[in-house]
């Protein structure tokens, strides 16, 4: 059992508090998740969007590879993916998305074919 101390604590000066580093693996996961949430995207097999992350300091460069449902308005869906991924990465990680390249690698039917 732990005790809660009711002792008010003053925060250290910002320069003395330390740093927080968010790795590129986290940025990659955030980008992939955001892309997979956009209506019109789909999974290629059991995998959703794939992302690669580069960049330095607070600027990141993203490359996404994803599949879309067929028939889908490709330009419209990709535009929404760009907006959603940029918004989520910047909101959650505080990194600035410098570039975002999107590759549509597959157009997959909404229902699986009956015969393989």
Short mmCIF file of N, CA and C in Angstrom, two decimals:
data_model
loop_
_atom_site.label_atom_id
_atom_site.label_comp_id
_atom_site.label_asym_id
_atom_site.label_seq_id
_atom_site.Cartn_x
_atom_site.Cartn_y
_atom_site.Cartn_z
N UNK A 1 0.85 -1.17 0.00
CA UNK A 1 0.00 0.00 0.00
C UNK A 1 0.90 1.24 0.00
N UNK A 2 0.56 2.19 -0.83
CA UNK A 2 1.39 3.39 -0.88
C UNK A 2 0.65 4.57 -0.27
N UNK A 3 1.41 5.46 0.31
CA UNK A 3 0.84 6.68 0.88
C UNK A 3 0.98 7.82 -0.10
N UNK A 4 -0.03 8.64 -0.15
CA UNK A 4 0.02 9.84 -0.97
C UNK A 4 0.49 10.97 -0.08
N UNK A 5 1.51 11.65 -0.52
CA UNK A 5 2.03 12.78 0.26
C UNK A 5 1.36 14.05 -0.21
N UNK A 6 0.84 14.80 0.72
CA UNK A 6 0.18 16.06 0.39
C UNK A 6 1.14 17.24 0.51
N UNK A 7 2.35 17.02 0.09
CA UNK A 7 3.36 18.07 0.18
C UNK A 7 3.41 18.77 -1.18
N UNK A 8 3.12 20.08 -1.22
CA UNK A 8 3.20 20.78 -2.51
C UNK A 8 4.64 20.78 -3.01
N UNK A 9 4.78 20.48 -4.30
CA UNK A 9 6.13 20.45 -4.89
C UNK A 9 6.23 21.52 -5.95
N UNK A 10 7.31 22.22 -5.94
CA UNK A 10 7.55 23.21 -6.96
C UNK A 10 8.30 22.54 -8.10
N UNK A 11 7.91 22.87 -9.30
CA UNK A 11 8.60 22.32 -10.47
C UNK A 11 9.94 23.00 -10.66
N UNK A 12 10.88 22.23 -11.13
CA UNK A 12 12.19 22.81 -11.46
C UNK A 12 12.04 23.70 -12.68
N UNK A 13 13.01 24.52 -12.89
CA UNK A 13 13.02 25.38 -14.08
C UNK A 13 13.01 24.49 -15.33
N UNK A 14 12.38 24.96 -16.40
CA UNK A 14 12.30 24.14 -17.61
C UNK A 14 13.65 23.61 -18.10
N UNK A 15 14.69 24.40 -18.02
CA UNK A 15 16.00 23.96 -18.49
C UNK A 15 16.58 22.85 -17.61
N UNK A 16 16.09 22.73 -16.39
CA UNK A 16 16.61 21.74 -15.46
C UNK A 16 15.76 20.47 -15.39
N UNK A 17 14.66 20.41 -16.11
CA UNK A 17 13.74 19.28 -16.02
C UNK A 17 14.17 18.07 -16.82
N UNK A 18 15.07 18.22 -17.74
CA UNK A 18 15.48 17.10 -18.57
C UNK A 18 14.88 17.20 -19.96
N UNK A 19 14.96 16.12 -20.70
CA UNK A 19 14.46 16.12 -22.07
C UNK A 19 13.55 14.92 -22.30
N UNK A 20 12.78 15.01 -23.33
CA UNK A 20 11.93 13.92 -23.77
C UNK A 20 12.24 13.67 -25.24
N UNK A 21 12.61 12.45 -25.54
CA UNK A 21 12.91 12.08 -26.93
C UNK A 21 11.90 11.05 -27.38
N UNK A 22 11.27 11.32 -28.52
CA UNK A 22 10.32 10.38 -29.10
C UNK A 22 11.00 9.75 -30.31
N UNK A 23 11.19 8.45 -30.25
CA UNK A 23 11.90 7.74 -31.31
C UNK A 23 11.12 7.65 -32.60
N UNK A 24 11.85 7.43 -33.68
CA UNK A 24 11.22 7.31 -34.99
C UNK A 24 10.29 6.10 -35.07
N UNK A 25 10.55 5.07 -34.27
CA UNK A 25 9.67 3.90 -34.26
C UNK A 25 8.27 4.30 -33.76
N UNK A 26 8.20 5.20 -32.80
CA UNK A 26 6.93 5.69 -32.30
C UNK A 26 6.23 6.52 -33.36
N UNK A 27 6.97 7.39 -34.02
CA UNK A 27 6.40 8.21 -35.10
C UNK A 27 5.85 7.31 -36.20
N UNK A 28 6.57 6.25 -36.52
CA UNK A 28 6.14 5.30 -37.55
C UNK A 28 4.81 4.66 -37.15
N UNK A 29 4.70 4.21 -35.92
CA UNK A 29 3.47 3.57 -35.44
C UNK A 29 2.29 4.55 -35.46
N UNK A 30 2.52 5.78 -35.06
CA UNK A 30 1.47 6.79 -35.07
C UNK A 30 0.99 7.03 -36.50
N UNK A 31 1.93 7.16 -37.44
CA UNK A 31 1.58 7.39 -38.84
C UNK A 31 0.80 6.22 -39.42
N UNK A 32 1.24 5.01 -39.13
CA UNK A 32 0.56 3.82 -39.64
C UNK A 32 -0.86 3.73 -39.08
N UNK A 33 -1.01 3.95 -37.80
CA UNK A 33 -2.32 3.88 -37.18
C UNK A 33 -3.26 4.94 -37.76
N UNK A 34 -2.76 6.16 -37.90
CA UNK A 34 -3.59 7.25 -38.45
C UNK A 34 -4.03 6.93 -39.87
N UNK A 35 -3.13 6.40 -40.69
CA UNK A 35 -3.48 6.06 -42.07
C UNK A 35 -4.52 4.96 -42.12
N UNK A 36 -4.40 3.98 -41.24
CA UNK A 36 -5.35 2.86 -41.23
C UNK A 36 -6.75 3.29 -40.78
N UNK A 37 -6.88 4.42 -40.12
CA UNK A 37 -8.18 4.89 -39.63
C UNK A 37 -8.99 5.62 -40.70
N UNK A 38 -8.37 5.96 -41.82
CA UNK A 38 -9.05 6.72 -42.87
C UNK A 38 -9.97 5.80 -43.66
N UNK A 39 -11.26 6.18 -43.81
CA UNK A 39 -12.16 5.37 -44.63
C UNK A 39 -11.65 5.29 -46.07
N UNK A 40 -11.69 4.10 -46.63
CA UNK A 40 -11.19 3.88 -47.98
C UNK A 40 -9.87 3.16 -48.02
N UNK A 41 -9.15 3.16 -46.89
CA UNK A 41 -7.92 2.38 -46.81
C UNK A 41 -8.30 0.98 -46.36
N UNK A 42 -7.46 0.02 -46.67
CA UNK A 42 -7.73 -1.36 -46.29
C UNK A 42 -6.43 -2.07 -46.01
N UNK A 43 -6.55 -3.29 -45.52
CA UNK A 43 -5.36 -4.07 -45.22
C UNK A 43 -5.02 -4.96 -46.40
N UNK A 44 -3.74 -5.05 -46.68
CA UNK A 44 -3.22 -5.95 -47.71
C UNK A 44 -2.81 -7.23 -47.00
N UNK A 45 -3.68 -8.22 -47.02
CA UNK A 45 -3.44 -9.40 -46.19
C UNK A 45 -3.80 -9.06 -44.76
N UNK A 46 -2.88 -9.24 -43.84
CA UNK A 46 -3.12 -8.88 -42.44
C UNK A 46 -2.42 -7.60 -42.06
N UNK A 47 -1.78 -6.97 -43.01
CA UNK A 47 -1.00 -5.77 -42.72
C UNK A 47 -1.70 -4.53 -43.26
N UNK A 48 -1.66 -3.47 -42.47
CA UNK A 48 -2.20 -2.19 -42.90
C UNK A 48 -1.11 -1.37 -43.55
N UNK A 49 -1.19 -0.07 -43.37
CA UNK A 49 -0.22 0.84 -43.96
C UNK A 49 1.18 0.57 -43.40
N UNK A 50 2.18 0.78 -44.25
CA UNK A 50 3.57 0.66 -43.82
C UNK A 50 4.19 2.05 -43.94
N UNK A 51 5.01 2.41 -42.97
CA UNK A 51 5.61 3.74 -42.97
C UNK A 51 7.11 3.66 -42.75
N UNK A 52 7.81 4.61 -43.35
CA UNK A 52 9.23 4.81 -43.09
C UNK A 52 9.39 6.25 -42.62
N UNK A 53 10.29 6.44 -41.66
CA UNK A 53 10.48 7.76 -41.06
C UNK A 53 11.94 8.15 -41.15
N UNK A 54 12.18 9.38 -41.51
CA UNK A 54 13.53 9.95 -41.53
C UNK A 54 13.46 11.38 -41.01
N UNK A 55 14.56 12.05 -41.04
CA UNK A 55 14.57 13.44 -40.62
C UNK A 55 15.45 13.65 -39.42
N UNK A 56 15.65 14.91 -39.09
CA UNK A 56 16.47 15.29 -37.95
C UNK A 56 15.76 16.37 -37.14
N UNK A 57 16.18 16.49 -35.90
CA UNK A 57 15.61 17.48 -34.98
C UNK A 57 14.09 17.33 -34.91
N UNK A 58 13.36 18.41 -35.06
CA UNK A 58 11.90 18.37 -34.96
C UNK A 58 11.20 18.16 -36.30
N UNK A 59 11.95 17.95 -37.37
CA UNK A 59 11.36 17.74 -38.69
C UNK A 59 11.46 16.28 -39.06
N UNK A 60 10.34 15.70 -39.52
CA UNK A 60 10.35 14.31 -39.95
C UNK A 60 9.88 14.23 -41.40
N UNK A 61 10.44 13.26 -42.10
CA UNK A 61 10.03 12.93 -43.46
C UNK A 61 9.39 11.56 -43.40
N UNK A 62 8.17 11.44 -43.93
CA UNK A 62 7.44 10.19 -43.88
C UNK A 62 7.22 9.65 -45.29
N UNK A 63 7.26 8.34 -45.42
CA UNK A 63 6.90 7.65 -46.65
C UNK A 63 5.91 6.55 -46.27
N UNK A 64 4.70 6.62 -46.83
CA UNK A 64 3.66 5.64 -46.54
C UNK A 64 3.41 4.77 -47.75
N UNK A 65 3.17 3.50 -47.49
CA UNK A 65 2.78 2.54 -48.52
C UNK A 65 1.49 1.91 -48.02
N UNK A 66 0.40 2.05 -48.79
CA UNK A 66 -0.88 1.55 -48.32
C UNK A 66 -1.73 0.99 -49.44
N UNK A 67 -2.76 0.25 -49.05
CA UNK A 67 -3.72 -0.32 -49.99
C UNK A 67 -5.05 0.40 -49.80
N UNK A 68 -5.76 0.56 -50.91
CA UNK A 68 -7.08 1.19 -50.87
C UNK A 68 -8.14 0.19 -51.30
N UNK A 69 -9.37 0.45 -50.85
CA UNK A 69 -10.49 -0.37 -51.28
C UNK A 69 -10.83 -0.02 -52.72
N UNK A 70 -11.23 -1.03 -53.48
CA UNK A 70 -11.65 -0.80 -54.86
C UNK A 70 -13.16 -0.90 -54.93
N UNK A 71 -13.85 -0.01 -55.57
CA UNK A 71 -13.37 1.22 -56.18
C UNK A 71 -13.33 2.34 -55.15
N UNK A 72 -12.29 3.08 -55.14
CA UNK A 72 -12.14 4.21 -54.23
C UNK A 72 -11.63 5.41 -55.01
N UNK A 73 -12.08 6.60 -54.66
CA UNK A 73 -11.52 7.80 -55.29
C UNK A 73 -10.10 8.02 -54.75
N UNK A 74 -9.12 7.56 -55.50
CA UNK A 74 -7.73 7.50 -55.01
C UNK A 74 -7.23 8.85 -54.54
N UNK A 75 -7.38 9.88 -55.36
CA UNK A 75 -6.86 11.20 -54.98
C UNK A 75 -7.52 11.72 -53.70
N UNK A 76 -8.82 11.52 -53.59
CA UNK A 76 -9.54 12.01 -52.40
C UNK A 76 -9.08 11.26 -51.15
N UNK A 77 -8.99 9.94 -51.22
CA UNK A 77 -8.58 9.15 -50.05
C UNK A 77 -7.14 9.49 -49.66
N UNK A 78 -6.25 9.60 -50.64
CA UNK A 78 -4.86 9.94 -50.34
C UNK A 78 -4.77 11.34 -49.72
N UNK A 79 -5.58 12.27 -50.18
CA UNK A 79 -5.60 13.61 -49.59
C UNK A 79 -6.01 13.57 -48.12
N UNK A 80 -7.03 12.77 -47.81
CA UNK A 80 -7.48 12.63 -46.42
C UNK A 80 -6.40 11.94 -45.59
N UNK A 81 -5.73 10.94 -46.17
CA UNK A 81 -4.64 10.25 -45.46
C UNK A 81 -3.54 11.26 -45.12
N UNK A 82 -3.16 12.08 -46.08
CA UNK A 82 -2.13 13.10 -45.83
C UNK A 82 -2.51 14.01 -44.67
N UNK A 83 -3.76 14.50 -44.70
CA UNK A 83 -4.21 15.40 -43.64
C UNK A 83 -4.22 14.71 -42.28
N UNK A 84 -4.79 13.51 -42.23
CA UNK A 84 -4.92 12.78 -40.96
C UNK A 84 -3.56 12.41 -40.38
N UNK A 85 -2.66 11.89 -41.21
CA UNK A 85 -1.34 11.48 -40.72
C UNK A 85 -0.57 12.69 -40.23
N UNK A 86 -0.56 13.77 -41.00
CA UNK A 86 0.15 14.98 -40.59
C UNK A 86 -0.40 15.51 -39.28
N UNK A 87 -1.71 15.59 -39.18
CA UNK A 87 -2.35 16.10 -37.97
C UNK A 87 -2.02 15.25 -36.75
N UNK A 88 -2.12 13.93 -36.86
CA UNK A 88 -1.88 13.05 -35.73
C UNK A 88 -0.41 13.03 -35.31
N UNK A 89 0.50 12.96 -36.27
CA UNK A 89 1.93 12.94 -35.93
C UNK A 89 2.31 14.24 -35.23
N UNK A 90 1.84 15.37 -35.75
CA UNK A 90 2.20 16.65 -35.13
C UNK A 90 1.53 16.83 -33.77
N UNK A 91 0.31 16.34 -33.62
CA UNK A 91 -0.41 16.48 -32.34
C UNK A 91 0.20 15.59 -31.26
N UNK A 92 0.47 14.34 -31.60
CA UNK A 92 0.92 13.38 -30.59
C UNK A 92 2.41 13.51 -30.29
N UNK A 93 3.23 13.74 -31.30
CA UNK A 93 4.67 13.74 -31.09
C UNK A 93 5.30 15.12 -31.02
N UNK A 94 4.60 16.14 -31.47
CA UNK A 94 5.10 17.52 -31.56
C UNK A 94 6.20 17.69 -32.61
N UNK A 95 6.44 16.66 -33.43
CA UNK A 95 7.33 16.81 -34.57
C UNK A 95 6.57 17.50 -35.70
N UNK A 96 7.29 18.19 -36.56
CA UNK A 96 6.71 18.81 -37.74
C UNK A 96 6.93 17.88 -38.93
N UNK A 97 5.87 17.58 -39.67
CA UNK A 97 6.00 16.74 -40.85
C UNK A 97 6.47 17.63 -41.99
N UNK A 98 7.72 17.40 -42.41
CA UNK A 98 8.31 18.19 -43.49
C UNK A 98 7.85 17.68 -44.84
N UNK A 99 7.91 16.37 -45.05
CA UNK A 99 7.44 15.78 -46.30
C UNK A 99 6.65 14.51 -45.99
N UNK A 100 5.71 14.21 -46.87
CA UNK A 100 4.90 13.00 -46.72
C UNK A 100 4.64 12.45 -48.12
N UNK A 101 5.28 11.33 -48.42
CA UNK A 101 5.10 10.66 -49.71
C UNK A 101 4.17 9.48 -49.50
N UNK A 102 3.15 9.37 -50.35
CA UNK A 102 2.19 8.27 -50.24
C UNK A 102 2.24 7.45 -51.52
N UNK A 103 2.42 6.14 -51.35
CA UNK A 103 2.38 5.20 -52.46
C UNK A 103 1.19 4.28 -52.27
N UNK A 104 0.32 4.21 -53.26
CA UNK A 104 -0.79 3.27 -53.23
C UNK A 104 -0.30 2.02 -53.94
N UNK A 105 -0.09 0.96 -53.18
CA UNK A 105 0.51 -0.26 -53.74
C UNK A 105 -0.53 -1.28 -54.18
N UNK A 106 -1.79 -1.09 -53.78
CA UNK A 106 -2.81 -2.06 -54.16
C UNK A 106 -4.19 -1.43 -54.09
N UNK A 107 -5.07 -1.90 -54.98
CA UNK A 107 -6.50 -1.61 -54.92
C UNK A 107 -7.18 -2.95 -54.71
N UNK A 108 -7.80 -3.11 -53.56
CA UNK A 108 -8.37 -4.41 -53.20
C UNK A 108 -9.89 -4.31 -53.11
N UNK A 109 -10.60 -5.35 -53.60
CA UNK A 109 -12.06 -5.32 -53.51
C UNK A 109 -12.51 -5.37 -52.05
N UNK A 110 -13.68 -4.79 -51.80
CA UNK A 110 -14.20 -4.76 -50.43
C UNK A 110 -14.54 -6.16 -49.93
N UNK A 111 -14.97 -7.04 -50.83
CA UNK A 111 -15.25 -8.42 -50.44
C UNK A 111 -14.24 -9.33 -51.09
N UNK A 112 -13.86 -10.35 -50.38
CA UNK A 112 -12.87 -11.29 -50.91
C UNK A 112 -13.51 -12.11 -52.02
N UNK A 113 -12.73 -12.46 -53.05
CA UNK A 113 -13.28 -13.29 -54.12
C UNK A 113 -13.68 -14.65 -53.55
N UNK A 114 -14.74 -15.25 -54.14
CA UNK A 114 -15.23 -16.55 -53.65
C UNK A 114 -14.28 -17.68 -53.97
N UNK A 115 -13.60 -17.58 -55.10
CA UNK A 115 -12.71 -18.66 -55.54
C UNK A 115 -11.29 -18.14 -55.63
N UNK A 116 -10.39 -18.92 -55.10
CA UNK A 116 -8.96 -18.53 -55.19
C UNK A 116 -8.21 -19.53 -55.99
#
